[in-house]
Coordinates of C-alpha atoms and ligand atoms in Angstrom, one line a residue:
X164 CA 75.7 137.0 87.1
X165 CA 75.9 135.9 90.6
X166 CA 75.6 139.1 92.6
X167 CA 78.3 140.2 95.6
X168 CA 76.4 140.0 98.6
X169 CA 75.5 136.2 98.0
X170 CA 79.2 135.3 97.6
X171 CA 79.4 137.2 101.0
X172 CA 76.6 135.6 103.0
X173 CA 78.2 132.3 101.1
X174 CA 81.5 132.9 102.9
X175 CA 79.4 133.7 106.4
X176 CA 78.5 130.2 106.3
X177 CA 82.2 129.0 105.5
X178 CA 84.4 127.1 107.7
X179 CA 87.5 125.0 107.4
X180 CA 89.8 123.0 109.8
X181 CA 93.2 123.4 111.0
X182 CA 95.1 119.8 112.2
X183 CA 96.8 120.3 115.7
X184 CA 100.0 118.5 114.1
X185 CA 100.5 121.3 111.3
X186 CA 101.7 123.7 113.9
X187 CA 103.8 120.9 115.4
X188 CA 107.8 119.6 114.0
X189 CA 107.1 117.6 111.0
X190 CA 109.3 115.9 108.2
X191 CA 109.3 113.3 105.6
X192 CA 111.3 110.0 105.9
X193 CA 114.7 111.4 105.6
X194 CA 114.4 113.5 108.5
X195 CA 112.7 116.6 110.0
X196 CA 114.0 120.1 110.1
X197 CA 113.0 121.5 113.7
X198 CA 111.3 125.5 113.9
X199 CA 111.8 127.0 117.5
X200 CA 108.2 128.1 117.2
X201 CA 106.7 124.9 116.0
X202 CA 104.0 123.9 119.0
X203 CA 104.9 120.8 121.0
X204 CA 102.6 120.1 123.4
X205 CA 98.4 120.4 122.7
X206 CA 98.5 123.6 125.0
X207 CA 100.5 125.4 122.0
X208 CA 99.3 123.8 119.1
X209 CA 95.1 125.1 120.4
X210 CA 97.1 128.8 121.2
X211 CA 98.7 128.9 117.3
X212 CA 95.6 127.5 116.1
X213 CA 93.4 130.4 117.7
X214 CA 95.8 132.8 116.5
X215 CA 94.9 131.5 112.7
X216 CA 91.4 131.6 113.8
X217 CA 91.0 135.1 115.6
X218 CA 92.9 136.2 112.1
X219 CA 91.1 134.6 109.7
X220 CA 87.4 134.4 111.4
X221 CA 86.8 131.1 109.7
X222 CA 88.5 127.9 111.6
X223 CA 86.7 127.3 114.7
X224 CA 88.1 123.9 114.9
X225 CA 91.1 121.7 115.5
X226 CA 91.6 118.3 114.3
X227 CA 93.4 116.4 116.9
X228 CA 95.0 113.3 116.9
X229 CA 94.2 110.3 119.4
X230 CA 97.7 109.1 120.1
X231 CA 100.0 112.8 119.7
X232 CA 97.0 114.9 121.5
X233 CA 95.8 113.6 124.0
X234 CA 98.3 112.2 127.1
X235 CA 97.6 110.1 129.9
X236 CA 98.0 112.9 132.6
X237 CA 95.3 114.9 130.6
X238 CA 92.0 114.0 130.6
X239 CA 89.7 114.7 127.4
X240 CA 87.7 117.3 128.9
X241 CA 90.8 119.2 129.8
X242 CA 91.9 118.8 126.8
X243 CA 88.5 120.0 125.5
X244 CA 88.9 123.1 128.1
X245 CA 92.7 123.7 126.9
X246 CA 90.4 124.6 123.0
X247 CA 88.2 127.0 124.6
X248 CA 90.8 128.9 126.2
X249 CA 92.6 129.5 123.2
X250 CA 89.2 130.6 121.5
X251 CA 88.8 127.5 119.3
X252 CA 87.1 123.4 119.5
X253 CA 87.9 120.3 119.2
X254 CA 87.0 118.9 116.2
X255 CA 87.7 115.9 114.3
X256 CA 89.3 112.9 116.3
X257 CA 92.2 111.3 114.5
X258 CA 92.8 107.5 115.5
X259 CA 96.4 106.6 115.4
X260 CA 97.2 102.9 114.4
X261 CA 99.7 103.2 112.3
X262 CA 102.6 104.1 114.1
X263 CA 103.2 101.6 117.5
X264 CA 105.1 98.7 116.4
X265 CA 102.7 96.4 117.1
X266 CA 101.0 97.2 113.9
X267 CA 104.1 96.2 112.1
X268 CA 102.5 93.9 109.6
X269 CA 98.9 96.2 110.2
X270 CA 96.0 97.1 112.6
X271 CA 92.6 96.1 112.0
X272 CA 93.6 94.4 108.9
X273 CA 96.3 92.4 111.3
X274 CA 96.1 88.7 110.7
X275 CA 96.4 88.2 114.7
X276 CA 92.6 88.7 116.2
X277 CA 94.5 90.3 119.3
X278 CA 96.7 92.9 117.2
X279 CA 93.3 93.7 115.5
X280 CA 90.7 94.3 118.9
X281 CA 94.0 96.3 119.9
X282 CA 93.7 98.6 117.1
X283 CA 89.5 98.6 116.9
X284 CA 90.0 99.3 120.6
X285 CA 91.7 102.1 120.2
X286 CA 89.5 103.5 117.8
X287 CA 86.8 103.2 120.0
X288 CA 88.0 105.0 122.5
X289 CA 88.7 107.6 119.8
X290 CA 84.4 107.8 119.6
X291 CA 84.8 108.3 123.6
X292 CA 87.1 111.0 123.4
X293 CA 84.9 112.4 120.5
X294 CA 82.2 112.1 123.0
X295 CA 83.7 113.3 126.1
X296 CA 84.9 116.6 124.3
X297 CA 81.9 117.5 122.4
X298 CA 83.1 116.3 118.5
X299 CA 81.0 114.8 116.3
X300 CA 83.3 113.9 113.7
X301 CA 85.8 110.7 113.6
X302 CA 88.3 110.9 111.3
X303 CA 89.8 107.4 110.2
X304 CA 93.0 106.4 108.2
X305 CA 94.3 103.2 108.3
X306 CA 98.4 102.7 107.0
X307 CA 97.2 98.9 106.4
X308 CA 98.5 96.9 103.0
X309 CA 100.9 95.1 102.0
X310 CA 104.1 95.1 100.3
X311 CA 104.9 92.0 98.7
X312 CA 102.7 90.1 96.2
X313 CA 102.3 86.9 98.3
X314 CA 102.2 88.8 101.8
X315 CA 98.7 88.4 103.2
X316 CA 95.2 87.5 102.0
X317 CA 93.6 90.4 100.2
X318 CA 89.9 89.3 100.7
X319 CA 90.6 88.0 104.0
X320 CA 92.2 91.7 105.0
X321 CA 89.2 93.2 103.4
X322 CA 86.6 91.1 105.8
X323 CA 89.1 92.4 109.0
X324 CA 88.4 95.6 108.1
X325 CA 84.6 95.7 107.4
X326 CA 84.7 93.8 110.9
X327 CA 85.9 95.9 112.6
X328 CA 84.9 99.2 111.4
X329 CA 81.2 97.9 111.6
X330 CA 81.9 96.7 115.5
X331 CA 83.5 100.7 116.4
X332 CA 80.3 101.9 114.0
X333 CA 78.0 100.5 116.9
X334 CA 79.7 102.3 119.7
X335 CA 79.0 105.4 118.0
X336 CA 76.5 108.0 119.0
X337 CA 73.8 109.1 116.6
X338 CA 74.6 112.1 115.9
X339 CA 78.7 111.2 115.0
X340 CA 79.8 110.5 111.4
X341 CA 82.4 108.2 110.7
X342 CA 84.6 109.9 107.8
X343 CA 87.1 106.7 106.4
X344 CA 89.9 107.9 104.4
X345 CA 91.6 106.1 101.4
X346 CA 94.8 106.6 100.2
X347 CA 96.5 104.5 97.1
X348 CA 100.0 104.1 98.6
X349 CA 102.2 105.0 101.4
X350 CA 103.0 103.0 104.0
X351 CA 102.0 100.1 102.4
X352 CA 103.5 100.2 98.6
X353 CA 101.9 96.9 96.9
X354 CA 98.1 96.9 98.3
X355 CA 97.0 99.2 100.2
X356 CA 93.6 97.6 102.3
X357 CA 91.5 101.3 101.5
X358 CA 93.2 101.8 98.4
X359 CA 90.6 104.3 96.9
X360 CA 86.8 105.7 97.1
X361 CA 85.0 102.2 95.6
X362 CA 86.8 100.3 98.6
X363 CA 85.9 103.3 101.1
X364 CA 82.5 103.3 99.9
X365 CA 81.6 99.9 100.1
X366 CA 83.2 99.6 103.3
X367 CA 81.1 102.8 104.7
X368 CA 77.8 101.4 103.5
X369 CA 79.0 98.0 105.2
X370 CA 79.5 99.7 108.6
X371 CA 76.5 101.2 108.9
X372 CA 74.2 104.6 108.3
X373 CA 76.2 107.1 109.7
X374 CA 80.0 106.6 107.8
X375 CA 81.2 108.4 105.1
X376 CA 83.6 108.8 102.5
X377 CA 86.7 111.0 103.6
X378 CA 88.3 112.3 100.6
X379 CA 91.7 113.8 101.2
X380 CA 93.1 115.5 97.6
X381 CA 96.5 114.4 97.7
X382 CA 95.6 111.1 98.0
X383 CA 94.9 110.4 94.1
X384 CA 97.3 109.1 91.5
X385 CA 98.2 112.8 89.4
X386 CA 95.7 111.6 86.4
X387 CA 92.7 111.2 88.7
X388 CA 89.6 113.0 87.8
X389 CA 89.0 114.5 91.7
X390 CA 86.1 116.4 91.0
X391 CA 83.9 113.9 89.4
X392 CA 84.7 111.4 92.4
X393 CA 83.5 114.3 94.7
X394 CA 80.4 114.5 92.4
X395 CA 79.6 111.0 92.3
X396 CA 79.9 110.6 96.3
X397 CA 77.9 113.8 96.7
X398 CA 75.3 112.2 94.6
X399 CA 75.5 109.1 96.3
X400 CA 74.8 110.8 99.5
X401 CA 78.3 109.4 100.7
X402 CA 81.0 112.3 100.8
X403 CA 81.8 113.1 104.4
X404 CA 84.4 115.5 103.8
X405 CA 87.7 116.4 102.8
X406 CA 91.8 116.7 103.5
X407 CA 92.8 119.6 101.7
X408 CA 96.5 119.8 100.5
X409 CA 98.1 119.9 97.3
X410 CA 100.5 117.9 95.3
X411 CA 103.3 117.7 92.3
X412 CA 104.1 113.7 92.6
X413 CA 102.0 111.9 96.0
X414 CA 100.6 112.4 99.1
X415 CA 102.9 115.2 99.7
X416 CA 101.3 117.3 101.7
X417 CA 101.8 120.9 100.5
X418 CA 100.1 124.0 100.6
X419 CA 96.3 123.9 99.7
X420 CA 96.2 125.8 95.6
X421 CA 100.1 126.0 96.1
X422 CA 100.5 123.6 92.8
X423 CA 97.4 123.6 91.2
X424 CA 94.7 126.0 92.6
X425 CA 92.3 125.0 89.6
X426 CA 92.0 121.3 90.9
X427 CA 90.5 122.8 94.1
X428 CA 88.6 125.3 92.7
X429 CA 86.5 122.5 90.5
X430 CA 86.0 120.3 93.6
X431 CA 84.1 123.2 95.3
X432 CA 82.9 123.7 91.7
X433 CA 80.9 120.4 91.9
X434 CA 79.8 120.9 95.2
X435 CA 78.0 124.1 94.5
X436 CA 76.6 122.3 91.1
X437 CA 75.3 119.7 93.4
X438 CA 73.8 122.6 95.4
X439 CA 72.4 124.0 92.8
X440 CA 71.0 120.5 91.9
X441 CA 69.5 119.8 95.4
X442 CA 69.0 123.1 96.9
X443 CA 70.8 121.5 99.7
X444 CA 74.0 123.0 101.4
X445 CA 75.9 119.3 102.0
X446 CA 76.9 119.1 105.4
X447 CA 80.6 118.3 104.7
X448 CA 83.7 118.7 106.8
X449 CA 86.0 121.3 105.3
X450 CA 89.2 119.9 106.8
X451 CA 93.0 121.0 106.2
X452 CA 95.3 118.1 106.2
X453 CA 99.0 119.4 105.7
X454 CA 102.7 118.8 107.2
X455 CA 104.6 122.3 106.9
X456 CA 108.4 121.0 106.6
X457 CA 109.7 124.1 105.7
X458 CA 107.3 126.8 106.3
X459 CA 106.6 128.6 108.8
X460 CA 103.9 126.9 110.4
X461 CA 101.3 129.7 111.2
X462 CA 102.0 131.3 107.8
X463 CA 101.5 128.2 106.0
X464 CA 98.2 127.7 107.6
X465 CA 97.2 131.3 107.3
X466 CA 98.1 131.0 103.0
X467 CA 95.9 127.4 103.1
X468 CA 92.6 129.8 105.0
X469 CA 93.3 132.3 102.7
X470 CA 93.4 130.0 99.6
X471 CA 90.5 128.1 100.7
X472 CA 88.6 131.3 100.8
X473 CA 89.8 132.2 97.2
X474 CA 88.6 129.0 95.8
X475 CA 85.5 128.4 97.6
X476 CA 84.6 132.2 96.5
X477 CA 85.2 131.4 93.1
X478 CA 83.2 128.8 92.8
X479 CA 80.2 130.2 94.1
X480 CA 80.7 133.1 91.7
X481 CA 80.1 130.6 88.3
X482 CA 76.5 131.4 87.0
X483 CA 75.0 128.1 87.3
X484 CA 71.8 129.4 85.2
X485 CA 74.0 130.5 82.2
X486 CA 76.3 127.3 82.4
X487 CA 73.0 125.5 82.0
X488 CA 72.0 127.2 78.6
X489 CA 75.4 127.3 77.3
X490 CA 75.6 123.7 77.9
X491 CA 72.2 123.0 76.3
X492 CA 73.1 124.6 73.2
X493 CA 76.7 122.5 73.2
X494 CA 78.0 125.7 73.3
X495 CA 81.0 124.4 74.9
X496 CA 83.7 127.4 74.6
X497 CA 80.6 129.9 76.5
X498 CA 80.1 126.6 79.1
X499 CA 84.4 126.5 79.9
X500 CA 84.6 130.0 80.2
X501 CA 81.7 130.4 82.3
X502 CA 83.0 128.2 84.8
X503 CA 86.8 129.1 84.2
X504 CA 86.4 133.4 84.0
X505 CA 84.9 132.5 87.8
X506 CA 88.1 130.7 88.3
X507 CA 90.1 133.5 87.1
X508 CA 87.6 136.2 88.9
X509 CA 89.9 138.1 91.4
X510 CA 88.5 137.7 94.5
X511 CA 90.5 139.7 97.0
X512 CA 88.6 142.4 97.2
X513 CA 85.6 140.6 98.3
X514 CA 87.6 138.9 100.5
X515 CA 88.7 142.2 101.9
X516 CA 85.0 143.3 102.1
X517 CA 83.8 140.0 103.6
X518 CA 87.1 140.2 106.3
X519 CA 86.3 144.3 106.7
X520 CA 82.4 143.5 108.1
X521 CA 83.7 141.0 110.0
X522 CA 86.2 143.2 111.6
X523 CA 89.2 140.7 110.8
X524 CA 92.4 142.3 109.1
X525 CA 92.3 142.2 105.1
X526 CA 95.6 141.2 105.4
X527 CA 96.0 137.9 107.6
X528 CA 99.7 137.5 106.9
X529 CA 101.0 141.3 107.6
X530 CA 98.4 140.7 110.6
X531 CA 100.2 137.7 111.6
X532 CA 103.7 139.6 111.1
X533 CA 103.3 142.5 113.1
X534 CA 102.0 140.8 116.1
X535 CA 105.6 139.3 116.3
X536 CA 103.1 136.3 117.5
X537 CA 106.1 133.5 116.3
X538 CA 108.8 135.2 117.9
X539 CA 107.6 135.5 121.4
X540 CA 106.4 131.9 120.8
X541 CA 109.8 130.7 119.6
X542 CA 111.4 132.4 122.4
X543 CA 109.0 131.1 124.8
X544 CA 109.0 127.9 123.6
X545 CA 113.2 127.5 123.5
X546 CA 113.0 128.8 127.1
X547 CA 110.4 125.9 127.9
X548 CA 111.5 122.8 125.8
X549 CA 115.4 123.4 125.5
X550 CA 117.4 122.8 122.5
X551 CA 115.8 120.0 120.2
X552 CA 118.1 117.0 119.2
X553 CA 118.5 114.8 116.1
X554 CA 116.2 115.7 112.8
X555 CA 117.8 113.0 110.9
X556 CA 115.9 109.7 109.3
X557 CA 112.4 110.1 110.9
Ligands
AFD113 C1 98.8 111.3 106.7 C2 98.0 110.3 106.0 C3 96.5 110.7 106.0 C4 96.0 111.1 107.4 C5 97.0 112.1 108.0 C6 96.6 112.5 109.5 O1 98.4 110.2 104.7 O2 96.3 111.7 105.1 O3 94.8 111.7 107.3 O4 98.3 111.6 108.0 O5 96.6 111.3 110.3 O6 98.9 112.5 105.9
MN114 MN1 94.5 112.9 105.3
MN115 MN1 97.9 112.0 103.6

């Protein structure tokens, strides 16, 4: 039985971070649906995201993105200084080459050598920022495929890539990590150029020591086995870190455990077996990747943190000494319930013990409500930025 107080000092040790754009106005191809309070400029999204973080205790850092974060009348240490003021850091740096038109038919997987140094350029100068604000961590997705058979040269797109991810590789400073993201579809709905982990991987190992695999959950067709990608990786020595979300149907960005809390639960599940294998705590990047379209924002956030929590909690709680015996003796109904009774294990109260010692409220969300912390912000940020305009096709 895996006693209390290590699930607790387990939970000291847990962080997970909140992207800058899921406080901001988001919305899917058919238009967005604006929230008075939703954060516009970096200033707000780093004041909501240290409101989740003095609430919550565990999300000391901010994802931002290269192209929607960081404007040309702001340098990256104010930018930087803008986190610490609001009690938080910058963390991962987002590249952004997949929205400018000039990377219409792609970015580094362009067939024009220009359209591609554009895009690695930019990239690089993602590992400056990284630099210049103290993050270690940059984050890469690339919206590059194609969609028509006949389009473009698969293998040809493939070399592009390894290119030029190998070229930003050698501007990077020892201690940063290159975390490359696959997805199997959107944008691009033929070929996608990182289409899933085997491309990732190979094109990690091909850019040099210090990139690795990125693996965001919603990014799987619904039949994938996510887990035993996350333990092959592990094992591998290749899994960088993750997007957490959930999903019914795609990439769809909900609410981490809001569909199908079990899926999470066993990809934390075969991270703590491959603790329990190594001894080793894997340094991976605990990352929340989500777009709140008809949340609230904050709340959102606060149910993911509180989820993650949950899930993480459980996991640790599965007797890894039992599972071993029962799985020995093919004893498979003691092995599933082993693992699942964790699962079903009700951890709030040791949530509200671990929150308690930490002298955070056991209840982030009433927290969150009775500070009235949205409302001023709505009304302050209606006063600021006017009415908003349009919402319709994105
Ligand atoms: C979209 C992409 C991908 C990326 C994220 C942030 O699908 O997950 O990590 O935007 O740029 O969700
Ligand atoms: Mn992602
Ligand atoms: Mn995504």
């Amino acid at each position: 039985m895996v006693k209390t107080d290590e699930v607790l000092k387990r939970l000291d040790g847990f962080t997970i971070e909140i992207p800058s754009w899921g406080f901001a106005d988001t919305g899917t191809r058919f238009g967005k649906f604006f929230q008075d309070a939703a954060a516009a400029t970096i200033d707000e999204k780093f004041a909501d995201a240290g409101h989740v973080h003095a609430l919550t205790g565990c999300c000391p850092t901010v994802a931002v993105h290269g192209l929607w974060d960081f404007k040309k009348d702001q340098s990256p240490r104010e930018v930087a200084a803008l986190a610490r003021r609001h009690g938080v850091r910058v963390g991962s740096i987002n590249p952004n080459v997949f929205q400018d038109q000039q990377y219409k038919w792609g970015s580094i997987a362009n067939r024009s050598a220009e359209i591609r140094k554009m895009a690695a350029d930019h990239i690089i100068e993602s590992v400056r920022i990284g630099q210049a604000v103290g993050s270690n961590v940059l984050s890469i997705w690339l919206g590059d495929g194609l969609n028509y058979p006949g389009q473009g040269d698969i293998i040809a797109r493939k070399r592009w890539v390894a290119q030029a991810l190998k070229a930003v590789h050698a501007t990077m400073p020892a201690k940063m990590t290159m975390l490359l993201e696959y997805k199997p579809f959107e944008p691009a709905f033929y070929a996608t150029d990182i289409a899933d982990w085997g491309m990732a991987l190979l094109l990690c190992k091909a850019a040099g020591k210090q990139a690795r695999v990125l693996v965001d959950t919603g990014h799987h067709y619904p039949s994938v086995n996510i887990e035993q990608i996350v333990a092959w990786l592990l094992d591998e020595g290749m899994l960088g870190g993750f997007h957490f979300n959930d999903r019914k149907y795609a990439d769809d960005d909900l609410t981490m455990g809001s569909i199908d809390p079990y899926q999470t639960f066993r990809i934390f599940h075969e991270i703590e077996n491959h603790r329990f294998r190594t001894g080793k705590d894997p340094a991976l990047a605990y990352m929340v990747d989500q777009s709140h379209n008809l949340k609230p924002k904050i709340e959102a956030m606060l149910q993911t943190v509180d989820m993650a929590q949950q899930l993480y909690a459980k996991a640790c709680l599965v007797d890894r000494k039992e599972l071993a015996l029962a799985q020995g003796r093919e004893d498979l109904v003691a092995s599933e319930s082993i693992v699942r009774d964790a699962f079903l294990t009700d951890v709030r109260p040791l949530l509200a013990q671990w929150r308690k010692a930490h002298k955070l409220p056991i209840d982030t969300m009433a927290a969150h409500r009775e500070s009235r912390y949205e409302a001023r912000a709505a009304a302050e940020r209606r006063a600021c930025h006017g009415p908003k305009a349009g919402g319709g096709y994105a």
